[in-house]
Coordinates of C-alpha atoms and ligand atoms in Angstrom, one line a residue:
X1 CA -36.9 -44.5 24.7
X2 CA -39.5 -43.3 22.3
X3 CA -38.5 -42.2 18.8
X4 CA -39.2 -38.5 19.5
X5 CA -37.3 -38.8 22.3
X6 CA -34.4 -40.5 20.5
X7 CA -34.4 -37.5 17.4
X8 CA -34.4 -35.3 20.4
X9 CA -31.6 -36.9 22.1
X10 CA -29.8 -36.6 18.8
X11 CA -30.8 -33.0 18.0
X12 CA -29.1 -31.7 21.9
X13 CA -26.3 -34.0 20.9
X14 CA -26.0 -32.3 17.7
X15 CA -26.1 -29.1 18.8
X16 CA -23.4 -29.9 21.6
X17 CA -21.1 -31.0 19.0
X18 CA -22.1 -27.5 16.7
X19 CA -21.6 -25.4 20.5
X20 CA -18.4 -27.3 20.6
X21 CA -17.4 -26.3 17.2
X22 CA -18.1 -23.0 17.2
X23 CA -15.8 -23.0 20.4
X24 CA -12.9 -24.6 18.8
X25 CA -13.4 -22.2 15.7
X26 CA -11.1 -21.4 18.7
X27 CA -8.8 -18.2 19.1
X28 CA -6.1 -19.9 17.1
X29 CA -8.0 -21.0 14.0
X30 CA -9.5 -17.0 14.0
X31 CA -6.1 -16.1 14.6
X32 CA -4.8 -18.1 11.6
X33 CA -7.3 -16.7 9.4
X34 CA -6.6 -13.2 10.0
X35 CA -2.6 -13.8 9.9
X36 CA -3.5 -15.3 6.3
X37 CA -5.4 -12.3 5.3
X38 CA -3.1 -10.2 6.9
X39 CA -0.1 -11.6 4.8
X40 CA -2.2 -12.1 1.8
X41 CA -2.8 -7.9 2.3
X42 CA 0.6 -6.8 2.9
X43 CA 2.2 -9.3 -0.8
X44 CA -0.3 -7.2 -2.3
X45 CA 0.0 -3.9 -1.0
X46 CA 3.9 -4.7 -2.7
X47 CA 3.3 -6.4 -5.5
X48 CA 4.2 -9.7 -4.6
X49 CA 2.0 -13.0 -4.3
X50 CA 1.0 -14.4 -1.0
X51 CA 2.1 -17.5 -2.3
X52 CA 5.6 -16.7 -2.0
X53 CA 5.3 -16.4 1.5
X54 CA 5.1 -18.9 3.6
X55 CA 3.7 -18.6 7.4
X56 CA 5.8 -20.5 9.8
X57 CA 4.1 -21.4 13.0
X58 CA 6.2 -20.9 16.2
X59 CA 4.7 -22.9 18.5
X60 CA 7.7 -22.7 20.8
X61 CA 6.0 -23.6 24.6
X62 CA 2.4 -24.5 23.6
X63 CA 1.4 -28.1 24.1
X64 CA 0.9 -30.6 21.0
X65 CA -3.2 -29.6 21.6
X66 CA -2.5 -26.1 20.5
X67 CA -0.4 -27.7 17.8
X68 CA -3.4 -30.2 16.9
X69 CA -6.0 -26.8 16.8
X70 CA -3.7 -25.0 14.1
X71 CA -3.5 -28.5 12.0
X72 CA -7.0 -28.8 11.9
X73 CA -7.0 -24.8 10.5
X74 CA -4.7 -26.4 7.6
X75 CA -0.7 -25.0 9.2
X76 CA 1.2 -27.8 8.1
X77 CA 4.9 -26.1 8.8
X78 CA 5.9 -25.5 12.8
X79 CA 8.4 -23.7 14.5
X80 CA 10.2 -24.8 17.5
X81 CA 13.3 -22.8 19.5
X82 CA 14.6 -26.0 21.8
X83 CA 15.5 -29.6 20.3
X84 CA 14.2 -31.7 23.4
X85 CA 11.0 -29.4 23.7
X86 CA 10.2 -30.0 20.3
X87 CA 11.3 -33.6 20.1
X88 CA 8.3 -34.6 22.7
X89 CA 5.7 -33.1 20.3
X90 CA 7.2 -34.2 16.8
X91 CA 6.7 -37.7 17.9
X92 CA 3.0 -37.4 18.8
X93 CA 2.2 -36.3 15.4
X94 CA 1.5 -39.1 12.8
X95 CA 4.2 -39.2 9.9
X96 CA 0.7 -39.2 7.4
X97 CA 0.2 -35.4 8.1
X98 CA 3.2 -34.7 6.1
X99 CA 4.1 -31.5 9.0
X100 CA 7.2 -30.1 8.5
X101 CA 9.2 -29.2 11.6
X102 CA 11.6 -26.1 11.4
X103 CA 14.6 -25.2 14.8
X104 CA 14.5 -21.3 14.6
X105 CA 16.9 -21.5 18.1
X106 CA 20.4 -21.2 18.6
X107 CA 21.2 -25.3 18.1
X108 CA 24.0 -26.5 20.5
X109 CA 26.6 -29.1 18.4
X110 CA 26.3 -31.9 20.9
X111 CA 22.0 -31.7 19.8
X112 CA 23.5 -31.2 16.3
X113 CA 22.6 -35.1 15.5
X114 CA 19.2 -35.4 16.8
X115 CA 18.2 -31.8 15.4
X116 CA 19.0 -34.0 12.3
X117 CA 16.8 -36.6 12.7
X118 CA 14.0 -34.2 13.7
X119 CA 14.2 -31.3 11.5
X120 CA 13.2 -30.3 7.7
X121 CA 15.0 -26.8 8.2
X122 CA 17.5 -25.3 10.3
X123 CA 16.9 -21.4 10.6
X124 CA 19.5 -21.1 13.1
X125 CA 22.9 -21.8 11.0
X126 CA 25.7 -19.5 12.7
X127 CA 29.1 -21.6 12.6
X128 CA 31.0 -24.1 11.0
X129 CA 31.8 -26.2 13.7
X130 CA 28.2 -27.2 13.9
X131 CA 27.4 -27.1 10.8
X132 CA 30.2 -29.7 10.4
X133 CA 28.5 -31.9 13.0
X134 CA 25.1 -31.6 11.0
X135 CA 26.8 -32.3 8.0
X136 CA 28.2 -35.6 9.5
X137 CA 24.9 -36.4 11.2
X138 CA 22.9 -35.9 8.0
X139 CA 25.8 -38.3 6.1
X140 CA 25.0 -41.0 8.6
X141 CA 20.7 -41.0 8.1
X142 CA 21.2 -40.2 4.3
X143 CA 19.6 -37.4 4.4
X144 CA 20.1 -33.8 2.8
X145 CA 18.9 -30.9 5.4
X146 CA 18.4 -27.8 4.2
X147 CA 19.9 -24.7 6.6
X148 CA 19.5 -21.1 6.8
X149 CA 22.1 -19.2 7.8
X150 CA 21.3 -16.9 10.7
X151 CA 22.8 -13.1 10.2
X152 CA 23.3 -10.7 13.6
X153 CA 22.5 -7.5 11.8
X154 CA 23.5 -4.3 13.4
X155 CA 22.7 -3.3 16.7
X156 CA 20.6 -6.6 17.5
X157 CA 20.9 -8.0 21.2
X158 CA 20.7 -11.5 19.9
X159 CA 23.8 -13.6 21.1
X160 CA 23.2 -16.0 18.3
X161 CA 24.1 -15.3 14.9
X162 CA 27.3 -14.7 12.1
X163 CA 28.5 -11.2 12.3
X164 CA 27.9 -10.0 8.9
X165 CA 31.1 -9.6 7.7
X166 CA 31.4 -13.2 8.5
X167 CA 28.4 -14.4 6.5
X168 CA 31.0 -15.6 3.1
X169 CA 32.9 -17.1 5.8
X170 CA 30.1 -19.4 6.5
X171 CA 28.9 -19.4 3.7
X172 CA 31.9 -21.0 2.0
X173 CA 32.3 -23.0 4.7
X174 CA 28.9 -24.9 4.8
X175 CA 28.7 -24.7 0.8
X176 CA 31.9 -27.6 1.3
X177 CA 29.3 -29.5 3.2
X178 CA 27.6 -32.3 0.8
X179 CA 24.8 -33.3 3.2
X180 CA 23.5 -30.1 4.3
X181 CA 22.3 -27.2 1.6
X182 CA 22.1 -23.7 2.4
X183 CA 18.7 -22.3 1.5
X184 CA 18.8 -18.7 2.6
X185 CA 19.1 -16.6 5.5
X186 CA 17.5 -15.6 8.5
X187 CA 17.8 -13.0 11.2
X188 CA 16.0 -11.3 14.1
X189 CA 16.0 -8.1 14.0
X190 CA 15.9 -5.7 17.4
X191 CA 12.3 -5.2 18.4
X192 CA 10.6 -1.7 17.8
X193 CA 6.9 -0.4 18.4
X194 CA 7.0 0.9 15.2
X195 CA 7.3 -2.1 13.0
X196 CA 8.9 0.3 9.6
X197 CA 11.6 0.9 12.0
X198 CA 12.2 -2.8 11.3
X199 CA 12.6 -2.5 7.7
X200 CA 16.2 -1.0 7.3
X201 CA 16.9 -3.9 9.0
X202 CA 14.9 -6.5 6.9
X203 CA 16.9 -4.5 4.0
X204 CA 20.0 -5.2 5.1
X205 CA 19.6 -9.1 4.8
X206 CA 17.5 -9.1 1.7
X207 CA 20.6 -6.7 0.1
X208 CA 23.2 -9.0 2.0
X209 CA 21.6 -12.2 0.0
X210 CA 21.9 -10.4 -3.0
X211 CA 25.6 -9.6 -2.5
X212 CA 26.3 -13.4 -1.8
X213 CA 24.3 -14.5 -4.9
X214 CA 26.0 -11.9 -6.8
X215 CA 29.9 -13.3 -6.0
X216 CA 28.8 -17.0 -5.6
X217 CA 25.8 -17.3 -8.1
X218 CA 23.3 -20.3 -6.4
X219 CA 25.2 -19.8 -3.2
X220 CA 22.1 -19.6 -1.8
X221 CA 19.9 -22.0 -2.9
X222 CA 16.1 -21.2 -2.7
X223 CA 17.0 -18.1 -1.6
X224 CA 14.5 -17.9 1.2
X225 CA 14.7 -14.8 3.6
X226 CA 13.4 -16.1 6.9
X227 CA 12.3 -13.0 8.7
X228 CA 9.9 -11.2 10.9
X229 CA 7.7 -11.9 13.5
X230 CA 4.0 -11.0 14.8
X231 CA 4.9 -7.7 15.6
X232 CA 6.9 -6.5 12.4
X233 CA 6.0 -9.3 9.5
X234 CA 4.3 -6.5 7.6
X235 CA 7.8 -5.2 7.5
X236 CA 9.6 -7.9 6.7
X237 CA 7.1 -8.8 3.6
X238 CA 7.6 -5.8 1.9
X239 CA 11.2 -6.4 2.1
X240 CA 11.3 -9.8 0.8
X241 CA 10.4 -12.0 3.0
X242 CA 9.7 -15.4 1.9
X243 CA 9.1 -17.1 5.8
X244 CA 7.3 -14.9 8.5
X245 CA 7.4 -16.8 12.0
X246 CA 4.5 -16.4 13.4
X247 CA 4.4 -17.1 17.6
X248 CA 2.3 -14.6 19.8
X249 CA -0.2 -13.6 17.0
X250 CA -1.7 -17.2 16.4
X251 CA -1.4 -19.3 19.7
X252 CA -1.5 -16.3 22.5
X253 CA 1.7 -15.5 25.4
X254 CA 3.9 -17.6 26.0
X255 CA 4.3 -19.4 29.4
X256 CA 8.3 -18.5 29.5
X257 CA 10.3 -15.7 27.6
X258 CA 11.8 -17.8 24.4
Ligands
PLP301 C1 9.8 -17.0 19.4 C2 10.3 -16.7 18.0 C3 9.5 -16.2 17.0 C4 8.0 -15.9 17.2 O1 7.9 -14.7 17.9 P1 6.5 -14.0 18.1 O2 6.8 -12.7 18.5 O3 5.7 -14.8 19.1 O4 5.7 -14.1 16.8 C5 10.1 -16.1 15.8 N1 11.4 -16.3 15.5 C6 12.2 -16.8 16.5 C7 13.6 -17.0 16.2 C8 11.7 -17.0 17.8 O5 12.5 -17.4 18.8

């Protein structure tokens, strides 16, 4: 090969890998960008920082590649519904990209031990029984796990969930635990196609942590207020929220109804 045919070998290769680029600044890296902006907008339009919010990404049903795609956009925090499901992506990420894994589902007692070993947070807190089982798990690896306790506001269809008026049930109930911390709550609110339809809702927890704080002062550790979704974080962020979970908006439909 000549030497302008090897600069022009290496200018179509170039190219390729700019074409390839420009299709991997795929839909979920232009997805993440506008969820940033969008969250960014709505702290502001109330006053608040973006910084206090932190976007979870549910990637609940999408293989580790779409995983990889929102890593490369800089998402180091993912959220995952099912223990086993998220279990055969955790371990095809390398420990030195520091990503933090979060179970936002209902977690089952018997999976109470390896949602230990996988996990950085629990959303999903709803009883003490498993919560005992966590505790014990998280003796055995040494570890302290933080854990949200999930709330079943009014109304919702959710199966999972404290009723309200049990929340200082749990609450003191988990607080006994010495190897797992509460750190807020979190709920799911019922689903509306006006997202301020949502925000009574989002109230009712923000107001509900503030109760608990008040009567237990530090009950509630970091105080985080894991709520809404991609069709109501807007919502949710004027109402306090410190974690939106972000599915739909950033990696597209889901395969299966999670
Ligand atoms: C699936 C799921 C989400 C994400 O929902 P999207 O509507 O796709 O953003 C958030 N939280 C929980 C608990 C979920 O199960």
């Amino acid at each position: 090969m000549s030497g302008r045919q090897q600069k022009n070998v290496k200018a179509i290769i170039l190219v390729y890998i700019e074409l390839k680029k420009g299709s991997q600044v795929n839909s979920t890296a232009l997805n993440i960008r506008r969820i940033q902006e969008r969250i960014a907008i709505a702290a502001e339009n109330c006053g608040r920082s973006a910084e206090e919010i932190t976007l979870l990404a549910v990637s609940k049903s999408f293989p580790k590649e779409s995983i990889a795609q929102a890593v490369d956009s800089g998402v180091r925090k993912f959220g995952e519904n099912r223990v086993q499901e998220a279990e055969g992506k955790i371990l095809q990420f390398d420990k030195s990209l520091h990503l933090e894994w979060h179970l936002i589902g209902h977690l089952q007692s018997n999976k109470a031990r390896r949602a230990a070993e996988l996990f950085d947070l629990i959303h999903s807190m709803d009883n003490a029984e498993t919560a005992g089982k966590l505790d014990q798990a998280c003796k055995d690896l040494g570890k302290i796990l933080p854990v949200l306790l999930q709330v079943k506001l009014g109304g919702e269809e959710t199966k999972s969930g404290a009723d309200s008026h049990n929340v200082h049930e749990l609450c003191e109930a988990v607080s006994n635990y010495k190897n797992i911390r509460i750190d807020g709550l979190m709920a799911i609110p019922p689903f509306f196609d006006n997202q301020n339809d949502a925000r009574p809702y989002f109230a009712q927890l923000r107001e509900l942590g503030e109760k608990l704080e008040s009567e237990q002062p530090g009950c509630l550790g970091r105080r985080h207020l894991s709520m809404g979704m991609s069709h109501d974080f807007e919502a949710a962020i004027r109402e306090g929220a410190t974690i939106v979970r972000i599915g739909t908006a950033i990696f597209g439909a889901r395969q299966y109804d999670g």
